[in-house]
Structures are given as structure tokens and as C-alpha cells.
C-alpha positions as a LaTeX table, in Angstrom:
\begin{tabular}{lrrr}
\hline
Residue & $x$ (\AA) & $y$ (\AA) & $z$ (\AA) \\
\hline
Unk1 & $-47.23$ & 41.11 & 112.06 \\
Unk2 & $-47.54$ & 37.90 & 110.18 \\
Unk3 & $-50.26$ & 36.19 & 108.43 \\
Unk4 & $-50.29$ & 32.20 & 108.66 \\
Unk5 & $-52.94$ & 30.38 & 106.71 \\
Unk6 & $-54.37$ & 26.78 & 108.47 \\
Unk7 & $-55.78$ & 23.89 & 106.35 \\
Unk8 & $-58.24$ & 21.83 & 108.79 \\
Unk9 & $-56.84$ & 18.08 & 108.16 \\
Unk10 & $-59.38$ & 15.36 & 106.98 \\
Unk11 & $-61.32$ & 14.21 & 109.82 \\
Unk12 & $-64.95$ & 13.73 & 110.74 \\
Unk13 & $-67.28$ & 16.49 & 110.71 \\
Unk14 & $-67.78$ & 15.97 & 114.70 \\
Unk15 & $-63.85$ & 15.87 & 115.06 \\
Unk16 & $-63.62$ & 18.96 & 113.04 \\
Unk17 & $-66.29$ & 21.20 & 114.09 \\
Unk18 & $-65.56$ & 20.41 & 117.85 \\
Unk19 & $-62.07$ & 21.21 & 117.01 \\
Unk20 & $-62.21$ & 24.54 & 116.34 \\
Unk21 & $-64.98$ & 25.35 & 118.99 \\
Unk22 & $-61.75$ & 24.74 & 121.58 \\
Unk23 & $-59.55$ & 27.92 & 119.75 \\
Unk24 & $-62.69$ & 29.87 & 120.13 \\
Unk25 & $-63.86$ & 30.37 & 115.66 \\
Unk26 & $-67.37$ & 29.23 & 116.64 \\
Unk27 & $-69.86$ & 29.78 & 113.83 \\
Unk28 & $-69.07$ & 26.01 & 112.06 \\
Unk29 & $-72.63$ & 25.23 & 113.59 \\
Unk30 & $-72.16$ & 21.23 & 113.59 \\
Unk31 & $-75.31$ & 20.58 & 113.40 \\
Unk32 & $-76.05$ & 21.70 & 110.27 \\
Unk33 & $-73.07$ & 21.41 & 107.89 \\
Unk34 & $-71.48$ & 18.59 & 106.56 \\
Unk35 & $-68.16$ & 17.07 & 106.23 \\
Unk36 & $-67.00$ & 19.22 & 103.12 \\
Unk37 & $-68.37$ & 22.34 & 104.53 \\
Unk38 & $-66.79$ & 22.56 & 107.75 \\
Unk39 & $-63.21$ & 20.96 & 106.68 \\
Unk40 & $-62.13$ & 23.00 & 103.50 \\
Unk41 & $-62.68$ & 26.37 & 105.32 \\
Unk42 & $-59.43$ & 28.46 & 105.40 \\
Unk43 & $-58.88$ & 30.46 & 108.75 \\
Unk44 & $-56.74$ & 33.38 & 108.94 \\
Unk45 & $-55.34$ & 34.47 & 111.89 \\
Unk46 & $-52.68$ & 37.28 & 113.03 \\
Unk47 & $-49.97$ & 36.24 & 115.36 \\
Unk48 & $-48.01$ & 38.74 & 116.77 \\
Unk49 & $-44.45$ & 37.39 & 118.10 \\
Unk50 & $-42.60$ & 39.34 & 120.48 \\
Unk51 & $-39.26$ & 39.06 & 121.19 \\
Unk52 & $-37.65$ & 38.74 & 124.74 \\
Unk53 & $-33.88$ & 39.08 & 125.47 \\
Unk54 & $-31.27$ & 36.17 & 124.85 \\
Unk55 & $-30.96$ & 34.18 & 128.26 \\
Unk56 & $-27.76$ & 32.39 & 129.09 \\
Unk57 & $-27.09$ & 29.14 & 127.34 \\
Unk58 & $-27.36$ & 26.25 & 129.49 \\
Unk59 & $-25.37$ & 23.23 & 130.05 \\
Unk60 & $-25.39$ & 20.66 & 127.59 \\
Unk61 & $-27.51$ & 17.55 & 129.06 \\
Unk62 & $-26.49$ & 14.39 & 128.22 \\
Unk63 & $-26.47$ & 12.73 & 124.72 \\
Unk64 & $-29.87$ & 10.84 & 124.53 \\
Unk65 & $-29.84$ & 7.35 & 122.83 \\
Unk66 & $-29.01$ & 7.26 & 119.28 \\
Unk67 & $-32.43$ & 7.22 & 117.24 \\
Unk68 & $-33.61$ & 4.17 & 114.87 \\
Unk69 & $-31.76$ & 4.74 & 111.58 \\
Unk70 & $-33.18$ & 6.78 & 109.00 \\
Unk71 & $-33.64$ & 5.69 & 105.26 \\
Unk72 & $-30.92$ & 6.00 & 102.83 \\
Unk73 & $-31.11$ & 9.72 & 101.44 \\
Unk74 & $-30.95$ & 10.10 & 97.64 \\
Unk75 & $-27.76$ & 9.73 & 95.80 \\
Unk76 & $-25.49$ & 12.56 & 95.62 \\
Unk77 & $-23.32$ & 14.33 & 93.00 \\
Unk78 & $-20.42$ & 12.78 & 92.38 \\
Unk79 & $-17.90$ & 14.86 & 93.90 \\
Unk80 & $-14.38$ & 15.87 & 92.07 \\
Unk81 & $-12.51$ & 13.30 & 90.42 \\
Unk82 & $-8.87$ & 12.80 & 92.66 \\
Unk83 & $-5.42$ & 12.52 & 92.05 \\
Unk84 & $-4.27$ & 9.67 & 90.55 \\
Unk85 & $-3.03$ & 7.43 & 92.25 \\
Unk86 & 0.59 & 5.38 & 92.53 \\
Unk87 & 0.75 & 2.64 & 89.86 \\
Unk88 & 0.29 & $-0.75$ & 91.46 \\
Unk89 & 3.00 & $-3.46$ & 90.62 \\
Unk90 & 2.72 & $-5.32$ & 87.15 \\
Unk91 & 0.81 & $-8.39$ & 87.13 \\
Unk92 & 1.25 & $-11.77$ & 85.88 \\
Unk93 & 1.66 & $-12.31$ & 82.20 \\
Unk94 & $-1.65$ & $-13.01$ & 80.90 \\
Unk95 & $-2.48$ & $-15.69$ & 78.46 \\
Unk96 & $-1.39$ & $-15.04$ & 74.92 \\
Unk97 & $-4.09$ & $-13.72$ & 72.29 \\
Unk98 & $-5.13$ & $-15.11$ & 69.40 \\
Unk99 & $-3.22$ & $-13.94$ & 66.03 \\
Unk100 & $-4.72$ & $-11.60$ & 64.37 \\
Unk101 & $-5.45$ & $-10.93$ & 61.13 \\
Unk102 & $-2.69$ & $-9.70$ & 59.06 \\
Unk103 & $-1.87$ & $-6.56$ & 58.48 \\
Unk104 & $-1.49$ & $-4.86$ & 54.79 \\
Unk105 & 1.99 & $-4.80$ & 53.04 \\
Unk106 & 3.79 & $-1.62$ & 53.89 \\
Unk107 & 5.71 & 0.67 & 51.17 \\
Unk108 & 8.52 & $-1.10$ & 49.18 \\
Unk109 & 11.50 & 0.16 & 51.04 \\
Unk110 & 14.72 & 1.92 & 49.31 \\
Unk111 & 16.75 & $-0.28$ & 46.94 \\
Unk112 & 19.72 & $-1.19$ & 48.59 \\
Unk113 & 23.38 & $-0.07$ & 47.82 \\
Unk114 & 24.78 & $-2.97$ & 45.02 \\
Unk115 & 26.80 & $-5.82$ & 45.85 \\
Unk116 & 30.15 & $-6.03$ & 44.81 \\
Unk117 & 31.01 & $-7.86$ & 41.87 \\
Unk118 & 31.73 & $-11.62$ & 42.63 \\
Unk119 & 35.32 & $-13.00$ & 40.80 \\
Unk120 & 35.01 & $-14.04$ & 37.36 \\
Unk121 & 34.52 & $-17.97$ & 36.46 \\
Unk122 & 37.34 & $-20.41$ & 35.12 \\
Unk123 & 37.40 & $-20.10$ & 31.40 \\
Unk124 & 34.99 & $-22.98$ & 29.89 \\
Unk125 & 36.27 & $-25.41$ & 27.84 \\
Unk126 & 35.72 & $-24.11$ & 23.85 \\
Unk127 & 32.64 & $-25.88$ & 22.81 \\
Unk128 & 31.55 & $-27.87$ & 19.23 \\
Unk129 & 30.26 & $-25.26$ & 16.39 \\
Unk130 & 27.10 & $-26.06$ & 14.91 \\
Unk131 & 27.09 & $-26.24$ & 11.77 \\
Unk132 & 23.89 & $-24.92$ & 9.98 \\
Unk133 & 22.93 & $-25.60$ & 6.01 \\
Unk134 & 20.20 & $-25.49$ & 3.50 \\
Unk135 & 18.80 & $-28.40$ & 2.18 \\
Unk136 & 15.69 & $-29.34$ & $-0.50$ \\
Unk137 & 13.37 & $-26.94$ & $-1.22$ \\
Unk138 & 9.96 & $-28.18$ & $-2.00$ \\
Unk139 & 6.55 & $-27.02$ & $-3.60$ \\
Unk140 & 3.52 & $-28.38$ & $-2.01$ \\
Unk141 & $-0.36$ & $-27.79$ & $-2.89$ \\
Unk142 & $-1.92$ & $-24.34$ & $-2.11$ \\
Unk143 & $-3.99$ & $-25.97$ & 1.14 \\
Unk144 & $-0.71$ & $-27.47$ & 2.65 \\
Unk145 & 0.75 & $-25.41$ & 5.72 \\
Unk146 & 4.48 & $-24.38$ & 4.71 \\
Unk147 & 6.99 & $-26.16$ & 7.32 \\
Unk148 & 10.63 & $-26.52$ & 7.74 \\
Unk149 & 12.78 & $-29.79$ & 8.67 \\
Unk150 & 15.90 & $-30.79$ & 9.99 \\
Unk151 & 16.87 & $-33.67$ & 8.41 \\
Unk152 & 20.51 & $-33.25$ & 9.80 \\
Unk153 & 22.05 & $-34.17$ & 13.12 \\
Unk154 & 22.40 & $-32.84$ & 16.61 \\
Unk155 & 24.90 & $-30.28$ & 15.81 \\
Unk156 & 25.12 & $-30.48$ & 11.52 \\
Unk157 & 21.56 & $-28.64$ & 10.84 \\
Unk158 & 20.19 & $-29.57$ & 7.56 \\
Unk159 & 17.21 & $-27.51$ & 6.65 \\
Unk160 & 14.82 & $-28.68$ & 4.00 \\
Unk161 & 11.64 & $-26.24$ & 3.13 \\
Unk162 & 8.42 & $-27.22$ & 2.13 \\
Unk163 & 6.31 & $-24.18$ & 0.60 \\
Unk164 & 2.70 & $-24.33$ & $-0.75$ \\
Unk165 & 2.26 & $-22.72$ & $-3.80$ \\
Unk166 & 0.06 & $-20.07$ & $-4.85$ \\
Unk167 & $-3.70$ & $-20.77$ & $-5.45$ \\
Unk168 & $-4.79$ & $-19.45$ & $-9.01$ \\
Unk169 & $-6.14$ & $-15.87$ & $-8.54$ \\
Unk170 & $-9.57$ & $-14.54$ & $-9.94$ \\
Unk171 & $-8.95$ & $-13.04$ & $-13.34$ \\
Unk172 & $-8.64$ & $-10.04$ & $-13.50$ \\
Unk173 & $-10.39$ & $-6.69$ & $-15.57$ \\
Unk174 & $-9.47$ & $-6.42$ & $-18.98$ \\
Unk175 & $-7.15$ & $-3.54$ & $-18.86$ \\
Unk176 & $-7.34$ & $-0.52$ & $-20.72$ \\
Unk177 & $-5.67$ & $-0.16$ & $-24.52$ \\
Unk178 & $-1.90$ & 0.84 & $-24.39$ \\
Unk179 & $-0.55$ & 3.11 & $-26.78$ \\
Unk180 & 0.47 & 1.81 & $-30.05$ \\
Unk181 & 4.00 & 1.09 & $-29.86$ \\
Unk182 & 6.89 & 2.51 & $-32.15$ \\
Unk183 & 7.29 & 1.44 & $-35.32$ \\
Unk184 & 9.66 & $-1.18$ & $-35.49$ \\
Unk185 & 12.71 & $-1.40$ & $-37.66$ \\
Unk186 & 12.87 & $-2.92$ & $-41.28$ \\
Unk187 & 13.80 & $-6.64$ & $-41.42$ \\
Unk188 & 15.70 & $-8.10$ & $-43.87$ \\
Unk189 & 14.67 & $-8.53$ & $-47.66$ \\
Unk190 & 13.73 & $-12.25$ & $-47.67$ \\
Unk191 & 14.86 & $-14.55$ & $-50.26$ \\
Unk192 & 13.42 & $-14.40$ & $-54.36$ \\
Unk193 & 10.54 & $-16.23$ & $-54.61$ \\
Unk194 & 10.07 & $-18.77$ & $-57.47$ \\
Unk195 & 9.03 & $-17.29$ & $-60.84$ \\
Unk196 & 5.58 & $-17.71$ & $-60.91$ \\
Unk197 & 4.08 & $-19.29$ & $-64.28$ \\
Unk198 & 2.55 & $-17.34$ & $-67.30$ \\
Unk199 & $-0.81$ & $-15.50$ & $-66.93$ \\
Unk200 & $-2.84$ & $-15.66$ & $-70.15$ \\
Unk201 & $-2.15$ & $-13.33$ & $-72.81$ \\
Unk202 & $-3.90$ & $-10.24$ & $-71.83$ \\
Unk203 & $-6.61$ & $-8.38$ & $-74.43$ \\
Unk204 & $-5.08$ & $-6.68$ & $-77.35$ \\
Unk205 & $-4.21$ & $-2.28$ & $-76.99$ \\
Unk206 & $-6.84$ & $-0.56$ & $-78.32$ \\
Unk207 & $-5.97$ & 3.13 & $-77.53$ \\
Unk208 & $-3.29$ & 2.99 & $-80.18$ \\
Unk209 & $-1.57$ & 0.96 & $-82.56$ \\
Unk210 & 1.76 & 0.47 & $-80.57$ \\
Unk211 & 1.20 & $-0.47$ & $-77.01$ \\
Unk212 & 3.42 & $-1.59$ & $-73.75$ \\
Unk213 & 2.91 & $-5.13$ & $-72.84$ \\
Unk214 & 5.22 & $-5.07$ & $-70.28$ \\
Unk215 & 8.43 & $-2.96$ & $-67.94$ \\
Unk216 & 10.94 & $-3.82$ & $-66.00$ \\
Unk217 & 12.69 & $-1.06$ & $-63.82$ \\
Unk218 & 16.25 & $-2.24$ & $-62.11$ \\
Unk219 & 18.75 & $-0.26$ & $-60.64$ \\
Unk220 & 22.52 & $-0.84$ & $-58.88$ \\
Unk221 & 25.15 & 0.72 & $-56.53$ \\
Unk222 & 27.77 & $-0.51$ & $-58.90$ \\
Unk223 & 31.74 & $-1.78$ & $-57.39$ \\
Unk224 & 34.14 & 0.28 & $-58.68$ \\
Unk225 & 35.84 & $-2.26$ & $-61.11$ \\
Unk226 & 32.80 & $-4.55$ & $-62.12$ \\
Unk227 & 32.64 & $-5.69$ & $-65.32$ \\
Unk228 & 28.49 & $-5.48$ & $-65.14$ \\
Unk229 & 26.08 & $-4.62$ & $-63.15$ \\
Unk230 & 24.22 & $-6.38$ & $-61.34$ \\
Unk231 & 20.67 & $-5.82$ & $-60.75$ \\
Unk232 & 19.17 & $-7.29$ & $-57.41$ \\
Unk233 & 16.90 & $-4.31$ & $-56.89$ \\
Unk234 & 14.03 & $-3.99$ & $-59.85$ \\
Unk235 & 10.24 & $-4.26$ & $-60.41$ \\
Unk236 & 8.07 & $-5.62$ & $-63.18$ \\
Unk237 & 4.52 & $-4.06$ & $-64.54$ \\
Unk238 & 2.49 & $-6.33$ & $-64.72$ \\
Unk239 & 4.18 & $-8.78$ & $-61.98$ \\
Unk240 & 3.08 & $-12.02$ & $-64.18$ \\
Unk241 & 3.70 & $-10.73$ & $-67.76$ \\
Unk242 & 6.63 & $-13.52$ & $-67.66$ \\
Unk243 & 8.48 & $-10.86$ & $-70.81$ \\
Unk244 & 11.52 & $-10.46$ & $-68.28$ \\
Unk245 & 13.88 & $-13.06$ & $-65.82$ \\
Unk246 & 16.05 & $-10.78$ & $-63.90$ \\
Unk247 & 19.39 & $-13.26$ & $-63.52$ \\
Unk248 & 21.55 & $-10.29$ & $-61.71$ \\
Unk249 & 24.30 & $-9.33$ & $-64.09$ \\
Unk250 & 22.06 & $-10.00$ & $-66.93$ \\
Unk251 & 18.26 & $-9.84$ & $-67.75$ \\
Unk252 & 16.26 & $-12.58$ & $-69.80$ \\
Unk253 & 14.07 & $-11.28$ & $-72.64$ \\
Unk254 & 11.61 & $-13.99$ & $-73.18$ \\
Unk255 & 9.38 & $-12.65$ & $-75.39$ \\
Unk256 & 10.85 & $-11.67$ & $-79.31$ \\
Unk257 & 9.88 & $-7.90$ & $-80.48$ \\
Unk258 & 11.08 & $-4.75$ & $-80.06$ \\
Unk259 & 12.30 & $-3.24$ & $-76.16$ \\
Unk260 & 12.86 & 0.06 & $-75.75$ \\
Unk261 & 15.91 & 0.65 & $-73.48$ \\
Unk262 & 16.92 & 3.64 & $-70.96$ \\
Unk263 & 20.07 & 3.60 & $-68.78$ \\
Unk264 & 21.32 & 6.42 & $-66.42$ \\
Unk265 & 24.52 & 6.03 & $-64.97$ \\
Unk266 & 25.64 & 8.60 & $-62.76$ \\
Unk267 & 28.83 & 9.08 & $-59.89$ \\
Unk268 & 30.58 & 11.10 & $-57.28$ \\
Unk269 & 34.13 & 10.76 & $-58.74$ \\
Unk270 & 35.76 & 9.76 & $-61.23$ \\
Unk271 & 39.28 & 8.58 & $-62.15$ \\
Unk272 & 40.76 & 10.23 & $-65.30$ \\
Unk273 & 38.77 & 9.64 & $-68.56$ \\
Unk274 & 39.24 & 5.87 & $-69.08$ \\
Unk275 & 35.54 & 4.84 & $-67.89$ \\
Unk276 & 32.80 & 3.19 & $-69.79$ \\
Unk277 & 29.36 & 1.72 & $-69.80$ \\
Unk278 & 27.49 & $-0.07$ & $-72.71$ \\
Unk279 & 24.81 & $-2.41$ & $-73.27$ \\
Unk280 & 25.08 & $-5.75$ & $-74.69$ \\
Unk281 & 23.11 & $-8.74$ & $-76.16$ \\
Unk282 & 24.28 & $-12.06$ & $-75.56$ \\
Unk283 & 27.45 & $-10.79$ & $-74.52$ \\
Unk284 & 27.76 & $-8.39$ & $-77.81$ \\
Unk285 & 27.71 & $-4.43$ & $-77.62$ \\
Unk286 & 24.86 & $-2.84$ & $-78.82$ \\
Unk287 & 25.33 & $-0.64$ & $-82.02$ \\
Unk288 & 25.79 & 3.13 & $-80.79$ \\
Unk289 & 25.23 & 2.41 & $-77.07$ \\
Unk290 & 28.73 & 3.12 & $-75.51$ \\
Unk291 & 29.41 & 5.97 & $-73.42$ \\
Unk292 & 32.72 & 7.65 & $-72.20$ \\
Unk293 & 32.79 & 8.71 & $-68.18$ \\
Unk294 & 34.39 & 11.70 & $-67.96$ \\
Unk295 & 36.14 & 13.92 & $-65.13$ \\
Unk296 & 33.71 & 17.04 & $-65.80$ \\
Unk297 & 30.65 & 15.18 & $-65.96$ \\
Unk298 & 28.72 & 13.05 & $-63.17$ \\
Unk299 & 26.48 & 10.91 & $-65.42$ \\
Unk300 & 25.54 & 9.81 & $-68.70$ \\
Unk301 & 22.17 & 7.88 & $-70.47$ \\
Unk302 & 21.93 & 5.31 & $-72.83$ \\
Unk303 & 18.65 & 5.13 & $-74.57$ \\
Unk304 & 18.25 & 2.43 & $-77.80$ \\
Unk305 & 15.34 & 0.65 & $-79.08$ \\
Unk306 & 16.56 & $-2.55$ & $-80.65$ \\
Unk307 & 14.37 & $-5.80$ & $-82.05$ \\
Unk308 & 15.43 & $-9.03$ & $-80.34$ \\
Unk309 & 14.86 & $-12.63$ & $-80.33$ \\
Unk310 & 13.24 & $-14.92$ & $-77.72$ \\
Unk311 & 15.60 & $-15.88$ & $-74.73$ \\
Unk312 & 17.94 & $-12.80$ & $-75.97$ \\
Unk313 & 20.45 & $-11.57$ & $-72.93$ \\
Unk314 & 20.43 & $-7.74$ & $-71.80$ \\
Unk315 & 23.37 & $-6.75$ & $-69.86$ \\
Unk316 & 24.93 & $-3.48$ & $-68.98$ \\
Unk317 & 28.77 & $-3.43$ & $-69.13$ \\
Unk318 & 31.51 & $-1.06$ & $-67.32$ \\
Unk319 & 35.36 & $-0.77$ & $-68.08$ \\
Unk320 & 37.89 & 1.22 & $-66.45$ \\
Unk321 & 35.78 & 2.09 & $-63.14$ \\
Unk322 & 38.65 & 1.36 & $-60.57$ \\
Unk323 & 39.29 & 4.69 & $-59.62$ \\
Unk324 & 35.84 & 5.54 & $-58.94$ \\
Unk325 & 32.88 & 6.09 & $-56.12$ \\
Unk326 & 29.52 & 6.46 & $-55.58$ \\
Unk327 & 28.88 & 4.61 & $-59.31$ \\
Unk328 & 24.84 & 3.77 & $-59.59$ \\
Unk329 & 23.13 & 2.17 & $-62.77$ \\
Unk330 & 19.39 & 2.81 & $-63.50$ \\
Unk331 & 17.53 & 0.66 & $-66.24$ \\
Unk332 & 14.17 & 0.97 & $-67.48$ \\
Unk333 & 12.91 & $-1.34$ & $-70.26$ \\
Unk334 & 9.49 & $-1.70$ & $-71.94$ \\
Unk335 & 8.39 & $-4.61$ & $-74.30$ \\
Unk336 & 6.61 & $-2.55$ & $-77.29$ \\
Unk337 & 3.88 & $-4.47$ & $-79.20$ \\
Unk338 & 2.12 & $-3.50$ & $-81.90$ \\
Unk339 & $-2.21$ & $-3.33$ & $-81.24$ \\
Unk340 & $-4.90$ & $-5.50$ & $-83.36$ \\
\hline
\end{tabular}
């Protein structure tokens, strides 16, 4: 059994209500409803179908005119793409394109394999040397940029310089003290100087009643053979007493009075006995004043205290020294006055 549900269509409640009146649903009652009531009711009904047996099929009638043609039907899938098919033959060249824009450089490629070496030039002809020298040198003013000219010709160079010279630089700190440097050597004794004049007499000795006024001390490295010695070495006390003139081989007593006299003479070696030494005034020996050299000994003194006069002449005198060495002569003399 099957259940089929009806839906009255839209029309007028008379069309309606008569409607279903003719299937035999009565109950709508027309008269009193309205339009809405009648038309929106749902009827149910049960159909029963029954089935009969198959008859035979019957002959086909004839094909009926062809009906007015129906609107186009939606769109449908697109179906599987085909085979492809052959390729058509090539077409005519089209017009060419315009250039394009260039491309970037591509990778530096492989160096290739070097050339073989080309056959070697003629010989030149042997060209001109230059020749190249230096000429004038120059100093120019600190400001002055140095600079160098050729004052030669196109292949005999001649180079003169021009250089500035330095500008004065600040001065410098005051370095520190350096040590004291060595001692230098001795110089040379430098000539006599003049005799000076005579200083005034000085005051008379009071400490006793014979007094020094004034002493001379002398001495000499003696040549073997001299006849004198002669004194170049010597010192007087006081320097300006003016009693003594020291005239090398012989001394000047300028003052009369009594001098007392002291001589050393000494020596390394002697030859034989035959030496002497004596003193003597104004060329005379002095009374008791002579004195032998011998072998044994290596020295002898003279001392004497004798009166002389003004301007007298002291000398000390040597015979027979030939034979000897290291000979020396040391003289001491003191002018002796008598106190007020």
C-alpha cells in the first residue's frame, strides 16, 4: 500500500471547494470557509495498485512529428582530454621581434694554449750613448723648493742642483754638565821673564842679630865633561829681593856681605878618580872648596861661608867628568845680614 500526499493548487475558494466535492472529501463546506482554509488542507489517501500480467508488445506506430525544440540544457563536464593530434605543417616565417635586452656576460672562458714564438727582429742599428754629468751645485734660501736642471744638450746631460738650505732651528735645552775631563799634559816652560826692579828694603830682623835677607836654590843635570854648571832650574825667597841674577853657568851677587854656600853633587858612575867640583868667584877657586869624585863614593858637599863684594860672580866648576853619568849639582845660597 502506498501513501501519496496532494497539495490543492492556488485557485479560488469556489474552484477549490467544488473541486474536491467531485472525488467525493465533502466536509470543505464552501460556504463558510475562506480561501486559505479550504486550499492549504493536506489530503491523504491510500491507493492500492494491482498488478495485471505483461500483454504483448504492440507494433510500433509511426514516428509523430518532431516536437518544437527544447531550450539549451546546462553545460556539461568537460569530457576527457584526447589524443593529440598530428602536427600541422609549419607556417610562414613571422615577422622578426624586437631585440631584446642584452643578456649578462657569461664566465671568462679557459685561457687558450700560447702562440708560438714569432722570429726574432733584424738587429737595430747601435744607437748614440747619452752621456750624463754633474754640474753646479747651488744653495738657495730655506723657503725655495730644491730643483734640478739640465743645462746640457739632447743627449750630453748636464745636471746642475739647486738646494735650499736649512732654516735656523729653535735652540735647544742647556744640556746637562759633562764630566770634568782628564788632566791635560804639562806644556812647555815658557821663556824668563824680565828681572823685575828692586822692592824697597824690607824692615830690619828683629828675632836675632844675624838674619836671612834673601835665598836662592838652583840645581843641574850636569854633561859629563862641562866645565860648569849651569843652572836653568832655581828659585829665589823673596822673588823681588833683587840679592841674586841667575846668568846660567854663573850667579850674580848684587848685594856685598856675607853668603853662606851649600853644594851637593852627587852621580851614578864614575870614571877612575880624576873628577872634581869647586866653587869660584869671578872665575877664582874658593879657599878650601874643592872636592875629589871618587869611584867608591856617589856624592860629595861643599859648604863655605865667604864675604863678597857687590856684582861678585858665583860659579860651580867640574874637571875630569868625561867618563861619567847621571852627574846632578844642587846649590843653596843665603845672603846673611846682620839685624838693627
Amino acid at each position: 500500500m502506498t501513501n501519496y500526499n496532494f497539495f490543492q493548487p492556488l485557485f479560488n475558494c469556489n474552484g477549490c471547494c467544488g473541486g474536491f466535492g467531485n472525488f467525493g472529501f465533502g466536509g470543505c463546506g464552501c460556504n463558510n470557509c475562506s480561501c486559505n482554509d479550504c486550499c492549504q488542507t493536506i489530503i491523504t489517501r491510500t491507493v492500492y495498485t494491482l498488478t495485471g500480467i505483461t500483454g504483448p508488445t504492440g507494433t510500433t506506430g509511426t514516428t509523430g512529428p518532431a516536437g518544437a525544440t527544447g531550450a539549451t540544457g546546462a553545460t556539461g563536464a568537460t569530457g576527457v582530454t584526447g589524443p593529440t593530434g598530428p602536427t600541422g605543417p609549419t607556417g610562414a616565417t613571422g615577422a622578426t621581434g624586437a631585440t631584446g635586452p642584452t643578456g649578462p656576460t657569461g664566465a671568462t672562458g679557459a685561457t687558450g694554449p700560447a702562440g708560438t714564438d714569432g722570429v726574432d727582429g733584424a738587429t737595430g742599428a747601435t744607437g748614440t750613448a747619452d752621456t750624463l754629468a754633474v754640474g753646479t751645485t747651488t744653495t738657495s734660501e730655506p723657503e725655495v723648493l730644491a730643483a734640478v736642471t739640465d743645462s746640457g744638450t739632447a743627449t750630453n746631460h748636464i745636471f746642475d742642483f739647486s738646494i735650499p738650505r736649512g732654516a735656523t732651528g729653535a735652540t735647544g735645552a742647556k744640556g746637562e754638565k759633562g764630566a770634568t775631563g782628564a788632566t791635560g799634559a804639562t806644556g812647555a816652560t815658557g821663556p824668563r821673564g824680565a828681572t823685575g826692579a828692586t822692592g824697597a828694603t824690607g824692615p830690619a830682623c828683629k828675632c836675632c842679630r844675624v838674619c836671612v835677607d834673601a835665598m836662592l836654590t838652583a840645581r843641574d843635570e850636569v854633561t859629563a865633561g862641562d866645565p860648569y854648571a849651569n843652572f836653568t832650574e832655581y828659585k829665589l825667597v823673596p822673588k823681588d829681593a833683587g840679592v841674586f841674577t841667575v846668568n846660567g853657568d854663573s850667579i850674580s851677587l848684587n848685594k856685598s856681605g856675607l853668603y853662606e854656600i851649600l853644594l851637593n853633587v852627587c852621580y851614578e858612575k864614575a870614571h877612575g878618580d880624576g873628577g872634581k867640583v869647586s866653587l869660584k868667584l869671578n872665575g877664582n877657586e874658593v879657599e878650601c872648596t874643592k872636592r875629589r869624585l871618587n869611584c867608591s863614593d856617589y856624592g860629595v858637599t861643599v859648604a863655605r861661608t865667604i864675604s863678597v863684594g857687590q856684582g861678585d860672580k858665583l860659579a860651580v866648576a867640574f874637571e875630569g867628568t868625561s867618563g861619567f853619568s847621571g852627574l846632578k849639582a844642587v846649590l843653596s845660597i843665603k845672603h846673611i845680614v846682620e839685624a838693627s
